[in-house]
PDB file of C-alpha atoms in Angstrom:
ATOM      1  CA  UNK H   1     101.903 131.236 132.157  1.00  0.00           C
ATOM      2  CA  UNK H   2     100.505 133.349 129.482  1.00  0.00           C
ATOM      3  CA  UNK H   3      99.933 131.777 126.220  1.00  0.00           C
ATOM      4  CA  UNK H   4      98.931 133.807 122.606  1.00  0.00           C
ATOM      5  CA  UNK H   5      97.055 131.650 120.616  1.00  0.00           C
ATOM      6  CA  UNK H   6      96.478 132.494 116.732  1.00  0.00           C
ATOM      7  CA  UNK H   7      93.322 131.057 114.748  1.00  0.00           C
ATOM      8  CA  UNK H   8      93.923 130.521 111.169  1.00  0.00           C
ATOM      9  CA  UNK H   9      90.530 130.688 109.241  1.00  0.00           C
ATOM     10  CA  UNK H  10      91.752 127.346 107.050  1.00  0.00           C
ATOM     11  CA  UNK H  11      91.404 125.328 110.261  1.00  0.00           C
ATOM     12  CA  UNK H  12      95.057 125.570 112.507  1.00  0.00           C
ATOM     13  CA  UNK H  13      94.959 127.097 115.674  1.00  0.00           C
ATOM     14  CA  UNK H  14      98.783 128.008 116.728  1.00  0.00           C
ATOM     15  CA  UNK H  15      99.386 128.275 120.552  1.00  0.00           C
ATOM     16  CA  UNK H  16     102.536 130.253 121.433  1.00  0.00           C
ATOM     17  CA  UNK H  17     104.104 130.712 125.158  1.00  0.00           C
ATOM     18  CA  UNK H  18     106.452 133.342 126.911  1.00  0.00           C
ATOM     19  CA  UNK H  19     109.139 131.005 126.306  1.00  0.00           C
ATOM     20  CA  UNK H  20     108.367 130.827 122.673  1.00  0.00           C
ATOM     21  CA  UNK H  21     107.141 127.556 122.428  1.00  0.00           C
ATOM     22  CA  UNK H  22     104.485 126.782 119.683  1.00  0.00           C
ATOM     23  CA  UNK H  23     102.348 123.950 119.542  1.00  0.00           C
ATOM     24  CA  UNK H  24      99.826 124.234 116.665  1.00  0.00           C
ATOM     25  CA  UNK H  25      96.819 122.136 116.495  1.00  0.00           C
ATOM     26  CA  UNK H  26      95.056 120.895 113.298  1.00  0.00           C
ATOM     27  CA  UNK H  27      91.484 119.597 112.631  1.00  0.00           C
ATOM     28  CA  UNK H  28      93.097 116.434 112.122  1.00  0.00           C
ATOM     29  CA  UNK H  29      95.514 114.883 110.335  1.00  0.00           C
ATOM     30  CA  UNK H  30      97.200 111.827 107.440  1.00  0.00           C
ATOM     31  CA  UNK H  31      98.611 109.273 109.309  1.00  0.00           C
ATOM     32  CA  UNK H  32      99.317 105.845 106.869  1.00  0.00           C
ATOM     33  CA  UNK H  33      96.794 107.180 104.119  1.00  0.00           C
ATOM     34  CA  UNK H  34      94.098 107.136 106.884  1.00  0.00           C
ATOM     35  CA  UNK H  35      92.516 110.508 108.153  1.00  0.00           C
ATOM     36  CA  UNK H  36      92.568 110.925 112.221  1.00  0.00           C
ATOM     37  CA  UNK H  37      90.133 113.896 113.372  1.00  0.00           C
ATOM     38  CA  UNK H  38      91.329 115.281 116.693  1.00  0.00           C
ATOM     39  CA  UNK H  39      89.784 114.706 119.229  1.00  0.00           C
ATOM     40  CA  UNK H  40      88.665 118.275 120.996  1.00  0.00           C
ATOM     41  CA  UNK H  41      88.816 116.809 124.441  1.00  0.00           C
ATOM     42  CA  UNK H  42      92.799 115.891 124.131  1.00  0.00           C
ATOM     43  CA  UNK H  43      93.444 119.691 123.345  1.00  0.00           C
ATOM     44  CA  UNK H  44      94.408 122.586 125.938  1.00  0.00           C
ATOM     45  CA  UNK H  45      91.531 124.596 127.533  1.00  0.00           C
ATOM     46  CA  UNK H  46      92.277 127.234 125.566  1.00  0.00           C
ATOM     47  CA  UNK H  47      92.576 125.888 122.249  1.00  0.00           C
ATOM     48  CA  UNK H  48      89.347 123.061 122.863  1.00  0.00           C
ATOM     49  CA  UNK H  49      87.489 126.671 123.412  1.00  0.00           C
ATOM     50  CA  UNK H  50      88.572 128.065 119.928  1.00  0.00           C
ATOM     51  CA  UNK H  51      88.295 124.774 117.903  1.00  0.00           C
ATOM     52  CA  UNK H  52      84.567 124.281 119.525  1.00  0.00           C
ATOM     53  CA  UNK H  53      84.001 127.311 116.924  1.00  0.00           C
ATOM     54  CA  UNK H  54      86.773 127.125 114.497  1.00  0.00           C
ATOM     55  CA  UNK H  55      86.338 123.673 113.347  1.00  0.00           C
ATOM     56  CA  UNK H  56      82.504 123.437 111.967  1.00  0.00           C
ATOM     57  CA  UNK H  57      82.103 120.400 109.819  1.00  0.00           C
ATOM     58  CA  UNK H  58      82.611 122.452 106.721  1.00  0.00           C
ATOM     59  CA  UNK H  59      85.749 123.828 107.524  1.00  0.00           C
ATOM     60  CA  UNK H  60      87.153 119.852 109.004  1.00  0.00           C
ATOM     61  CA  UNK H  61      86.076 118.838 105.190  1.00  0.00           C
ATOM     62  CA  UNK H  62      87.887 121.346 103.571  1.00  0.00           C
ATOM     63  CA  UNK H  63      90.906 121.170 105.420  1.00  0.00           C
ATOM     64  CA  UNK H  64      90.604 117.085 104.984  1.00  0.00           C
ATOM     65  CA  UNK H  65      90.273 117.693 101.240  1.00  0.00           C
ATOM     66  CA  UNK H  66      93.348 120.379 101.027  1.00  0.00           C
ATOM     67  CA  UNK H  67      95.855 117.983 103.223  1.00  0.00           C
ATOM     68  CA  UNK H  68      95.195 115.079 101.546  1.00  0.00           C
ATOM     69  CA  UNK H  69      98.259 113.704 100.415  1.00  0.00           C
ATOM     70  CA  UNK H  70      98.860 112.848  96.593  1.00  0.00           C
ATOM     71  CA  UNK H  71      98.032 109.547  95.832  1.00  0.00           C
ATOM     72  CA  UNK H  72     101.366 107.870  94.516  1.00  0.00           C
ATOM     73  CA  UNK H  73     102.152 107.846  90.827  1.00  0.00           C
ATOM     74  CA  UNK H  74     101.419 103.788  89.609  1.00  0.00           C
ATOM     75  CA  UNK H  75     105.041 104.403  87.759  1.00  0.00           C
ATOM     76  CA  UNK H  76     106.832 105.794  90.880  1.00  0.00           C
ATOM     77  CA  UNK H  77     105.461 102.641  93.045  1.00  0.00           C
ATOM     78  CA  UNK H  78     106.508 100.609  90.057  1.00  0.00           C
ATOM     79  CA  UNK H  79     109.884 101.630  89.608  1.00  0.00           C
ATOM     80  CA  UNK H  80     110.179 101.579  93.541  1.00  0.00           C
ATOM     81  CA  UNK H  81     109.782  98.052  93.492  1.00  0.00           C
ATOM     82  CA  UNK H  82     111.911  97.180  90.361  1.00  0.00           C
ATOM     83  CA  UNK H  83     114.762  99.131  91.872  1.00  0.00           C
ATOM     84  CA  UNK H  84     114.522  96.798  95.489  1.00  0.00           C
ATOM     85  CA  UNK H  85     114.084  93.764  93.284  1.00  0.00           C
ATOM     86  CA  UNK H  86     117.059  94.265  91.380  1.00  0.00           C
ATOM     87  CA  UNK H  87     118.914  95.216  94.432  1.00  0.00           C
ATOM     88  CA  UNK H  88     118.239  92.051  95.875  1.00  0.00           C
ATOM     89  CA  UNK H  89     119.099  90.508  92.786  1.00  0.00           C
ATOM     90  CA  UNK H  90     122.814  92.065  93.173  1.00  0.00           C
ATOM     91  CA  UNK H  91     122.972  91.208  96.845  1.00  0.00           C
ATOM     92  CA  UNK H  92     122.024  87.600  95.852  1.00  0.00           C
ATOM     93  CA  UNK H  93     125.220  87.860  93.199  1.00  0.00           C
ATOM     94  CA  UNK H  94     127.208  89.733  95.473  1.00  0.00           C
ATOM     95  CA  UNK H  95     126.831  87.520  98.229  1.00  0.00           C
ATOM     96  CA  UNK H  96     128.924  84.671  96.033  1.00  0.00           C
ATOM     97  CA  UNK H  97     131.865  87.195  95.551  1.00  0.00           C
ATOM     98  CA  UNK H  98     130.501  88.167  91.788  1.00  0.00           C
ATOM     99  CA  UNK H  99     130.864  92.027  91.099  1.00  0.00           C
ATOM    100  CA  UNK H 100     126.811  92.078  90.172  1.00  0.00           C
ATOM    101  CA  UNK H 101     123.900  89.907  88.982  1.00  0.00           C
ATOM    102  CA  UNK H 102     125.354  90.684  85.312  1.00  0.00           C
ATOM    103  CA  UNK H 103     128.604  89.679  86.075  1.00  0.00           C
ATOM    104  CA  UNK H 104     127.350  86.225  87.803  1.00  0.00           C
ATOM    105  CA  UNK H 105     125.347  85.559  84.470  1.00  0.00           C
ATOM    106  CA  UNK H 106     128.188  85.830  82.355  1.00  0.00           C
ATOM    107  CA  UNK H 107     129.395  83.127  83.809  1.00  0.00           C
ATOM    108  CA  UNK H 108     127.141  81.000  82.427  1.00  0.00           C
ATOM    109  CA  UNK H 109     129.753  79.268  79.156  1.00  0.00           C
ATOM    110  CA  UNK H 110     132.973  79.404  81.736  1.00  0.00           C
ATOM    111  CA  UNK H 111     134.897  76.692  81.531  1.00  0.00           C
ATOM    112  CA  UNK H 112     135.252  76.798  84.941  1.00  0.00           C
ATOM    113  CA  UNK H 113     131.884  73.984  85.982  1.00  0.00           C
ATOM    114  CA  UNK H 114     131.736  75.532  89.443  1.00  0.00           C
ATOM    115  CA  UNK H 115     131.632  78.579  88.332  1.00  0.00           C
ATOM    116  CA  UNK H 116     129.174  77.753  85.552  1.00  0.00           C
ATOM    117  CA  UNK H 117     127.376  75.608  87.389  1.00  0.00           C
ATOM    118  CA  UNK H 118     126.405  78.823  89.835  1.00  0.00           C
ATOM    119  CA  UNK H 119     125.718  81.094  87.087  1.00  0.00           C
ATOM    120  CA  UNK H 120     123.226  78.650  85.525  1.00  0.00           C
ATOM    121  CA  UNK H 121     121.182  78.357  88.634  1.00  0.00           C
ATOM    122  CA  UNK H 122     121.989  82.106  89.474  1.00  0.00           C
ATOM    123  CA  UNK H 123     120.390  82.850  85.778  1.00  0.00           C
ATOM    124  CA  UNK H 124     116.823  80.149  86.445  1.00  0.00           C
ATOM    125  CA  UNK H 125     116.397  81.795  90.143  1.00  0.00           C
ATOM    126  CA  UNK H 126     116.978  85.376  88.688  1.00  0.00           C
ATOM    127  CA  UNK H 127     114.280  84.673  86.240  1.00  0.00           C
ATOM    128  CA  UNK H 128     111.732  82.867  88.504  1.00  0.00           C
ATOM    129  CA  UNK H 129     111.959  85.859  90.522  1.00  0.00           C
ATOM    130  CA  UNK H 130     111.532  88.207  88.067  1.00  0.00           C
ATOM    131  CA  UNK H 131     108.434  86.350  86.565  1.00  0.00           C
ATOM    132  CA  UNK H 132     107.241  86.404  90.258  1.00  0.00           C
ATOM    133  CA  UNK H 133     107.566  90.452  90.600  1.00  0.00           C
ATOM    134  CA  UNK H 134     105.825  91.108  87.616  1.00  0.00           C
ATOM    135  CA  UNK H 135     102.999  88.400  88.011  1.00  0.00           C
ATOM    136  CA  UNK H 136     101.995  89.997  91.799  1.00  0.00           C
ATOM    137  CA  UNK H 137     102.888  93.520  90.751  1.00  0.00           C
ATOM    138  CA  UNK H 138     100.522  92.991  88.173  1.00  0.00           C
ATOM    139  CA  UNK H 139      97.607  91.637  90.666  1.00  0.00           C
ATOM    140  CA  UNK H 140      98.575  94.884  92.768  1.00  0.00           C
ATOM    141  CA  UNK H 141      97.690  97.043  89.319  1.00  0.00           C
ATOM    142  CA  UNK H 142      94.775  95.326  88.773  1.00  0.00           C
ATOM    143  CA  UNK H 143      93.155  95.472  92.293  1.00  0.00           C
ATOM    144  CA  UNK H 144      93.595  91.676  93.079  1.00  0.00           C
ATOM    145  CA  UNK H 145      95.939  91.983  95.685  1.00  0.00           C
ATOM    146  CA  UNK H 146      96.856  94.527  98.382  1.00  0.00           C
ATOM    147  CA  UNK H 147     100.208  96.322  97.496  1.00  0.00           C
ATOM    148  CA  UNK H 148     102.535  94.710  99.995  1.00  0.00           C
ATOM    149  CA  UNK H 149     105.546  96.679 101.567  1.00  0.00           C
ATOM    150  CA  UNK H 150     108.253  96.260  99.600  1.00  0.00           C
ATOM    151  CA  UNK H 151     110.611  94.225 102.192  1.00  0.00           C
ATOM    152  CA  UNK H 152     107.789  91.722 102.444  1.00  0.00           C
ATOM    153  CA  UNK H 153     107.422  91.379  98.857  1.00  0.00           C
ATOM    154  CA  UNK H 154     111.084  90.683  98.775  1.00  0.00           C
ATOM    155  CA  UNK H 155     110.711  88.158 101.447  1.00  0.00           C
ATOM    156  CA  UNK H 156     107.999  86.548  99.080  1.00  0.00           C
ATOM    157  CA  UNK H 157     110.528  85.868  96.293  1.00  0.00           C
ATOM    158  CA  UNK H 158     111.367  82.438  95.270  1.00  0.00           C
ATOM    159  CA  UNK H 159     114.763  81.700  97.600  1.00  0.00           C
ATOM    160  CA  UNK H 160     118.024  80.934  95.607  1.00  0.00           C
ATOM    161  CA  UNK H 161     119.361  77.603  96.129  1.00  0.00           C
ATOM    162  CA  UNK H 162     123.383  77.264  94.996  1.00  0.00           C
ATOM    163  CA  UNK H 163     124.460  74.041  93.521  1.00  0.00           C
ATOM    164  CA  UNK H 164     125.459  71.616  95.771  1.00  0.00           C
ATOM    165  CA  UNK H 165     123.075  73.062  98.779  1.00  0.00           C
ATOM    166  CA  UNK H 166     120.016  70.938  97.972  1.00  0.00           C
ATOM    167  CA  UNK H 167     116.703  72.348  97.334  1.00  0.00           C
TER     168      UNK H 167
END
């Protein structure tokens, strides 16, 4: 089969067939915020020839350094969060056959006690939850915690418990 292969200065090396299919191999690459050097032996003759020469130490820093990805924004990750949080929050409401978490709440001064009764402990879970986001978001910020993934943090919320269900 003959193969072209292409060397990019910046570190790829871009291996092209008669059939037109391209493979291109990097230096290394981001996988979970963790960089993962190749590993020459696990390339194709051809291209484990070229990357013995392209890929000095120099040039596997720079291209590290130029891939990096950005680090996220403390405000994006924050508002990521929030937005899940309050989603639960409506799910929670929603669940009960309330339009939202706002409309569950207002239900708090019916004169309907079932009805109150639900918003009432809707409204104290709702707010233990919230004062649990913010306290562990918070550790996150500060470095006291590992930032969790966001359906385990939700897991880690306090659970809602409906009048009449026990506790």
């Amino acid at each position: 089969m003959d193969i072209t292969l292409y060397t990019d200065p910046s570190g790829p090396i871009t291996l092209r067939d008669t059939a037109g299919h391209t493979m291109l191999y990097a230096p290394g690459a981001w996988r979970h915020g963790e960089w993962h050097a190749t590993n020459l032996t696990t390339l194709p003759t051809a291209v484990r020839d070229v990357a013995d020469e392209l890929w000095t130490p120099a040039l596997v820093a720079a291209y590290r350094a130029a891939s990096e990805p950005p680090t996220p924004k403390t405000e994006d990750m924050v508002e990521a969060f929030r937005a899940a949080i309050q989603s639960h929050v409506d799910t929670v409401a929603t669940s009960r056959r309330y339009d939202s978490a706002v409309s569950l709440a207002s239900y708090v001064a019916s004169n309907n006690p079932a009805w109150a009764a639900e918003a009432q402990a809707f409204v104290a879970w709702r707010d233990a939850a919230w004062v649990y986001a913010y306290a562990e978001l918070d550790k996150v910020l500060n470095g006291q915690r590992d930032q969790p993934g966001i359906a385990e943090f939700i897991g880690e919320l306090p659970a809602m418990v409906w009048p009449g269900e026990g506790a």
